[in-house]
Coordinates of C-alpha atoms in Angstrom, one line a residue:
M51 CA 31.6 10.2 23.3
H52 CA 29.5 9.0 26.2
D53 CA 30.9 6.0 28.1
V54 CA 28.6 3.1 29.3
S55 CA 28.2 4.5 32.8
A56 CA 27.1 7.9 31.5
L57 CA 24.5 6.3 29.2
T58 CA 23.2 4.2 32.0
Y59 CA 23.0 7.2 34.4
S60 CA 21.2 9.2 31.6
A61 CA 18.6 6.4 31.1
V62 CA 17.9 5.9 34.8
T63 CA 17.6 9.6 35.3
C64 CA 15.2 10.0 32.4
S65 CA 12.9 7.3 33.7
A66 CA 12.5 9.2 37.0
L67 CA 11.6 12.5 35.4
S68 CA 8.2 13.7 34.3
M69 CA 7.3 13.8 30.6
D70 CA 7.7 17.6 30.4
Q71 CA 11.0 17.5 32.2
R72 CA 12.3 14.8 29.8
L73 CA 11.2 16.7 26.7
N74 CA 13.0 19.8 27.9
L75 CA 16.4 18.2 28.7
P76 CA 19.3 19.3 26.6
T77 CA 19.8 17.0 23.6
S78 CA 23.4 16.3 24.7
D79 CA 22.0 14.5 27.8
V80 CA 19.4 12.4 26.1
V81 CA 19.8 9.6 23.5
H82 CA 17.2 10.1 20.7
P83 CA 14.1 7.9 20.9
P84 CA 13.7 4.9 18.5
L85 CA 13.2 6.8 15.3
A86 CA 11.3 3.9 13.5
S87 CA 8.6 4.3 16.2
L88 CA 7.9 8.0 15.7
E89 CA 6.1 7.6 12.4
V90 CA 4.2 4.7 13.8
V91 CA 2.9 6.7 16.8
R92 CA 1.9 9.5 14.5
A93 CA -0.1 7.1 12.3
V94 CA -1.8 5.4 15.3
A95 CA -2.8 8.8 16.7
R96 CA -4.2 9.9 13.3
H97 CA -6.3 6.8 13.0
Q98 CA -6.8 5.9 16.7
S99 CA -6.5 2.3 15.5
L100 CA -3.6 -0.1 15.2
T101 CA -5.3 -1.9 12.3
A102 CA -5.9 1.3 10.2
A103 CA -2.4 2.6 10.9
A104 CA -0.9 -0.8 9.8
I105 CA -2.8 -0.6 6.5
E106 CA -1.5 2.9 5.9
L107 CA 2.1 2.0 6.7
G108 CA 2.1 -1.4 5.0
L109 CA 3.0 -3.2 8.2
T110 CA 1.3 -5.7 10.5
A111 CA -0.6 -4.5 13.5
G112 CA 1.7 -6.7 15.6
A113 CA 4.8 -4.8 14.3
L114 CA 3.2 -1.5 15.0
S115 CA 2.3 -2.6 18.6
R116 CA 5.9 -3.6 19.2
R117 CA 7.2 -0.3 18.0
V118 CA 4.7 1.7 20.1
A119 CA 5.8 -0.5 23.2
A120 CA 9.5 0.2 22.4
L121 CA 8.9 4.0 22.4
E122 CA 6.7 3.8 25.6
A123 CA 9.5 1.8 27.3
W124 CA 12.1 4.4 26.2
L125 CA 9.9 7.2 27.5
G126 CA 8.8 5.4 30.6
T127 CA 5.2 6.3 30.2
P128 CA 2.2 5.0 28.2
L129 CA 1.3 7.0 25.0
F130 CA -2.0 5.4 24.3
E131 CA -5.0 4.0 26.1
R132 CA -7.6 1.5 24.9
H133 CA -10.9 3.2 23.8
G134 CA -13.5 0.7 22.7
R135 CA -11.9 -1.1 19.8
G136 CA -9.5 1.7 19.1
M137 CA -6.7 3.6 20.9
R138 CA -6.4 7.2 21.9
P139 CA -3.4 9.2 23.1
T140 CA -3.0 9.7 26.9
P141 CA -2.4 13.2 28.1
D142 CA 1.3 12.5 28.1
G143 CA 0.9 11.1 24.6
Q144 CA -0.8 14.2 23.4
R145 CA 2.0 16.4 24.7
F146 CA 4.7 14.1 23.2
L147 CA 2.8 13.9 19.8
S148 CA 2.5 17.8 19.7
R149 CA 6.3 18.1 20.1
I150 CA 6.9 15.4 17.5
E151 CA 4.7 17.1 15.0
D152 CA 6.7 20.3 15.5
A153 CA 9.9 18.4 14.9
F154 CA 8.6 16.8 11.7
A155 CA 7.5 20.2 10.5
L156 CA 11.0 21.6 11.2
I157 CA 12.5 18.6 9.2
A158 CA 10.1 19.3 6.3
A159 CA 11.1 23.0 6.3
A160 CA 14.7 22.2 6.3
A161 CA 14.3 20.0 3.2
D162 CA 12.3 22.5 1.3
P163 CA 15.3 24.3 -0.4
W164 CA 16.6 21.0 -1.8
R165 CA 13.2 19.5 -2.6
G166 CA 12.4 22.7 -4.6
Q167 CA 15.4 22.0 -6.8
R168 CA 13.4 19.1 -8.4
G169 CA 11.6 21.7 -10.3
S170 CA 7.9 22.3 -10.7
D171 CA 7.7 19.8 -13.6
V172 CA 8.9 16.9 -11.4
V173 CA 6.3 14.6 -9.9
R174 CA 7.1 11.9 -7.5
I175 CA 4.9 8.8 -7.6
S176 CA 4.8 5.8 -5.3
V177 CA 3.8 2.4 -6.7
V178 CA 4.2 -1.3 -5.7
P179 CA 6.6 -3.4 -7.7
A180 CA 4.0 -5.3 -9.6
F181 CA 2.3 -2.1 -10.9
A182 CA 5.6 -0.6 -11.8
R183 CA 6.8 -3.7 -13.8
M184 CA 3.5 -4.7 -15.4
W185 CA 2.0 -1.3 -16.2
L186 CA 3.8 1.9 -15.3
L187 CA 7.3 1.5 -16.7
L188 CA 5.8 0.4 -20.1
R189 CA 4.0 3.8 -20.3
L190 CA 6.5 6.0 -18.5
R191 CA 7.8 7.8 -21.6
R192 CA 4.3 8.5 -22.8
L193 CA 3.4 9.9 -19.4
E194 CA 6.4 12.2 -19.3
L195 CA 6.1 13.5 -22.9
G196 CA 2.3 13.9 -22.8
P197 CA 0.0 14.0 -25.8
D198 CA 0.7 16.1 -28.8
G199 CA 4.0 17.3 -27.5
G200 CA 2.4 19.2 -24.6
Q201 CA 3.9 20.0 -21.2
A202 CA 6.9 17.7 -20.5
L203 CA 7.0 16.2 -17.0
R204 CA 9.7 14.2 -15.2
V205 CA 8.2 11.4 -13.2
D206 CA 10.3 10.2 -10.2
V207 CA 9.1 6.7 -9.5
A208 CA 9.4 5.3 -5.9
V209 CA 8.9 1.5 -5.8
D210 CA 7.9 0.1 -2.4
Y211 CA 5.5 -2.3 -0.7
R212 CA 4.9 0.3 2.0
H213 CA 2.3 3.0 1.7
A214 CA 4.2 6.3 1.2
D215 CA 3.0 9.3 3.2
V216 CA 1.1 11.3 0.5
E217 CA -0.5 13.8 2.9
G218 CA 2.9 14.4 4.6
G219 CA 4.6 15.2 1.3
E220 CA 6.8 12.1 1.0
V221 CA 5.4 11.7 -2.6
D222 CA 3.0 13.7 -4.7
V223 CA 0.9 10.8 -6.1
A224 CA 0.5 7.2 -5.1
V225 CA -1.1 4.3 -6.9
R226 CA -2.6 2.0 -4.2
Y227 CA -4.5 -1.3 -4.5
G228 CA -7.6 -1.8 -2.4
R229 CA -11.0 -0.5 -1.7
G230 CA -10.1 3.1 -1.7
T231 CA -11.0 3.7 2.0
W232 CA -7.7 5.3 3.1
K233 CA -8.1 8.3 5.5
G234 CA -6.6 11.7 5.2
V235 CA -6.1 11.6 1.4
V236 CA -8.1 11.8 -1.8
S237 CA -8.5 8.5 -3.6
E238 CA -10.0 8.1 -7.1
P239 CA -10.5 4.7 -8.8
L240 CA -8.1 4.3 -11.7
M241 CA -8.7 0.8 -13.0
E242 CA -11.2 -1.9 -12.7
E243 CA -10.2 -5.5 -13.0
S244 CA -11.9 -8.9 -13.6
L245 CA -10.6 -12.2 -12.3
V246 CA -10.0 -15.3 -14.4
P247 CA -8.2 -18.5 -13.2
V248 CA -5.0 -19.3 -15.2
A249 CA -2.3 -22.0 -15.1
H250 CA 0.7 -23.4 -16.9
A251 CA -0.3 -25.1 -20.2
D252 CA 0.5 -28.6 -18.9
L253 CA -1.8 -28.2 -15.9
A254 CA -4.4 -26.6 -18.1
A255 CA -4.3 -29.5 -20.5
R256 CA -5.1 -31.9 -17.6
L257 CA -7.9 -29.7 -16.2
G258 CA -9.4 -28.4 -19.4
T259 CA -10.5 -24.8 -20.2
D260 CA -13.9 -24.7 -18.4
V261 CA -12.9 -26.1 -15.0
A262 CA -15.6 -26.5 -12.4
P263 CA -14.9 -24.7 -9.1
T264 CA -14.9 -28.0 -7.2
D265 CA -12.1 -29.2 -9.5
L266 CA -10.1 -26.0 -9.0
L267 CA -10.3 -26.5 -5.3
Q268 CA -8.4 -29.8 -5.7
Q269 CA -5.5 -27.8 -6.9
T270 CA -2.9 -25.5 -5.2
L271 CA -4.3 -22.0 -5.3
L272 CA -1.9 -19.1 -5.6
C273 CA -2.6 -15.6 -4.2
D274 CA -0.9 -12.5 -3.0
S275 CA -1.0 -11.1 0.5
D276 CA -4.6 -12.2 1.2
A277 CA -7.3 -14.4 -0.5
V278 CA -9.9 -11.7 -1.2
A279 CA -9.7 -12.3 -4.9
W280 CA -10.2 -16.1 -4.7
R281 CA -13.0 -15.7 -2.2
E282 CA -14.8 -13.4 -4.6
W283 CA -14.3 -15.7 -7.6
L284 CA -15.4 -18.7 -5.7
R285 CA -18.4 -16.9 -4.1
A286 CA -19.6 -16.0 -7.7
H287 CA -19.5 -19.7 -8.4
A288 CA -21.5 -20.6 -5.3
V289 CA -18.6 -21.6 -3.2
E290 CA -18.9 -19.8 0.2
R291 CA -16.5 -19.3 3.0
F292 CA -13.3 -20.2 1.3
R293 CA -10.2 -20.1 3.5
P294 CA -6.7 -20.8 2.2
R295 CA -5.5 -24.3 2.9
P296 CA -2.0 -25.3 4.1
H297 CA -1.0 -26.4 0.6
D298 CA -2.1 -23.1 -1.0
R299 CA 0.7 -20.6 -1.6
R300 CA 0.8 -16.9 -0.8
F301 CA 3.3 -14.3 -2.2
E302 CA 3.8 -10.7 -1.2
D303 CA 4.0 -9.5 -4.8
Y304 CA 1.5 -10.2 -7.5
G305 CA 4.2 -10.7 -10.1
L306 CA 5.4 -13.6 -8.0
V307 CA 2.0 -15.1 -8.1
L308 CA 2.1 -15.2 -11.9
A309 CA 5.7 -16.5 -11.8
A310 CA 4.6 -19.4 -9.6
A311 CA 1.8 -20.2 -12.0
Q312 CA 4.3 -20.1 -14.8
A313 CA 6.4 -22.6 -12.9
G314 CA 3.5 -25.0 -12.6
L315 CA 3.1 -24.6 -8.9
G316 CA -0.7 -24.1 -9.0
V317 CA -3.6 -22.0 -10.3
A318 CA -3.5 -18.2 -10.1
L319 CA -6.1 -15.5 -10.8
A320 CA -5.3 -13.3 -13.7
R321 CA -6.3 -9.7 -13.1
V322 CA -7.5 -8.6 -16.5
P323 CA -6.9 -6.4 -18.4
F324 CA -4.1 -5.2 -16.0
A325 CA -2.1 -8.4 -16.2
D326 CA -3.0 -9.4 -19.8
A327 CA 0.5 -8.7 -21.2
A328 CA 2.2 -10.6 -18.3
V329 CA -0.2 -13.6 -18.6
E330 CA 0.5 -13.7 -22.4
E331 CA 4.3 -13.5 -21.8
A332 CA 4.2 -16.3 -19.2
L333 CA 2.2 -18.5 -21.7
L334 CA -0.5 -19.0 -19.1
T335 CA -3.8 -20.6 -20.2
R336 CA -7.3 -19.5 -19.0
L337 CA -9.2 -22.2 -17.2
S338 CA -12.6 -20.5 -17.5
C339 CA -14.5 -18.2 -19.9
V340 CA -16.1 -16.3 -17.1
A341 CA -14.4 -13.3 -15.5
V342 CA -15.7 -12.1 -12.1
P343 CA -15.4 -8.4 -11.2
S344 CA -12.7 -7.8 -8.6
P345 CA -13.7 -6.1 -5.3
L346 CA -10.3 -4.4 -5.3
T347 CA -8.9 -2.0 -7.7
Y348 CA -6.0 0.4 -8.3
H349 CA -6.6 4.0 -7.0
L350 CA -4.9 7.3 -7.7
V351 CA -4.1 8.8 -4.3
T352 CA -3.2 12.5 -3.7
R353 CA -3.2 14.9 -0.9
Q354 CA -6.3 16.8 0.0
R355 CA -6.8 20.0 -2.1
E356 CA -3.9 19.1 -4.4
S357 CA -3.5 21.9 -7.0
R358 CA 0.0 21.8 -8.2
P359 CA -0.3 21.8 -12.1
A360 CA 2.2 19.1 -12.7
V361 CA 0.5 16.8 -10.2
V362 CA -2.9 17.4 -11.7
E363 CA -1.5 16.9 -15.2
L364 CA 0.1 13.6 -14.4
C365 CA -3.1 12.3 -12.8
Q366 CA -5.0 13.2 -16.0
R367 CA -2.4 11.4 -18.1
L368 CA -2.6 8.3 -15.9
K369 CA -6.4 8.2 -16.3
A370 CA -6.2 8.7 -20.0
L371 CA -3.8 5.8 -20.5
A372 CA -5.9 3.6 -18.2
K373 CA -8.9 4.5 -20.4
E374 CA -7.0 3.5 -23.5
D375 CA -6.5 0.1 -21.9
G376 CA -10.3 -0.2 -21.5
S377 CA -9.7 -0.4 -17.7
I378 CA -11.0 2.9 -16.4
R379 CA -13.8 2.3 -13.9
S380 CA -17.2 2.9 -15.4
N381 CA -20.2 4.4 -13.6
A382 CA -22.5 2.1 -15.5
P383 CA -24.0 -0.8 -13.6
R384 CA -22.3 -4.2 -14.1
S385 CA -23.5 -7.8 -13.9
D386 CA -22.0 -10.2 -11.4
S387 CA -19.8 -11.7 -14.1
V388 CA -18.5 -10.6 -17.4
Q389 CA -17.9 -12.9 -20.4
R390 CA -14.5 -12.5 -21.9

């Protein structure tokens, strides 16, 4: 085991060496870099943007900036330089990233013998908790068995708020919520949603079932990580430039948004038909007969040129079940609002 003086000497020595000298030091002489930062610098280098990398990893840009800074401090050299509104690797950063990519390839190759034991019929899918609870788990057996006793699959569900690395092979398929603009992967719209305000029955009794937007704005509005849905609903009702107020409440998980509405804490937007069962179970009451199309939707995300039969089959089954729900995205033109 290294004593404190040895570690201090090693750190001081490393800071005085060039990048290439440090990368070629024997591993026994160098403490490994902060591992949480390695995937971050890979993502920032792929996108050349902290913001885009933060969206991919499901973290804030500030958190990514701190991890990059920690790695640069450990190495003793900058890895990125500002380029317009983006970031690009420095020459030292390019050499370091090249070595890191080689290291990740070795790790992936080392895992292949065990990963292969999952079998060709096992598909790993990444979803957020709300999607797992409200939609996927209710249909998981049907997804695995398939129609008419066809090919059986085993679906390994990874539940996380973070965006799993589909292109890197962490999972085979992901279901992500957004506009479908993720880089480096193939995304296909799975569901379309419409937005309807809902509330606990006691609050709904006071407000009525055809509430004016100005009356809704007198209430606490509940939303998930951002207010895109409320902005869209209010804009469709001629209320521009809405920003959440201090008394509005945000939750990381959409399921918690509905739970807060069930507890009488304010007004939520039901995402129909996706959340129909959850809204009914929570005994929430619609406050409007007008549903506004959501600008965000669930997407199926796969790696580029995905051809493994089990993965393709699972995607087909997911789309078929979404279509049964009447929630598959249509290519037909839609009006600004839909009567429900």
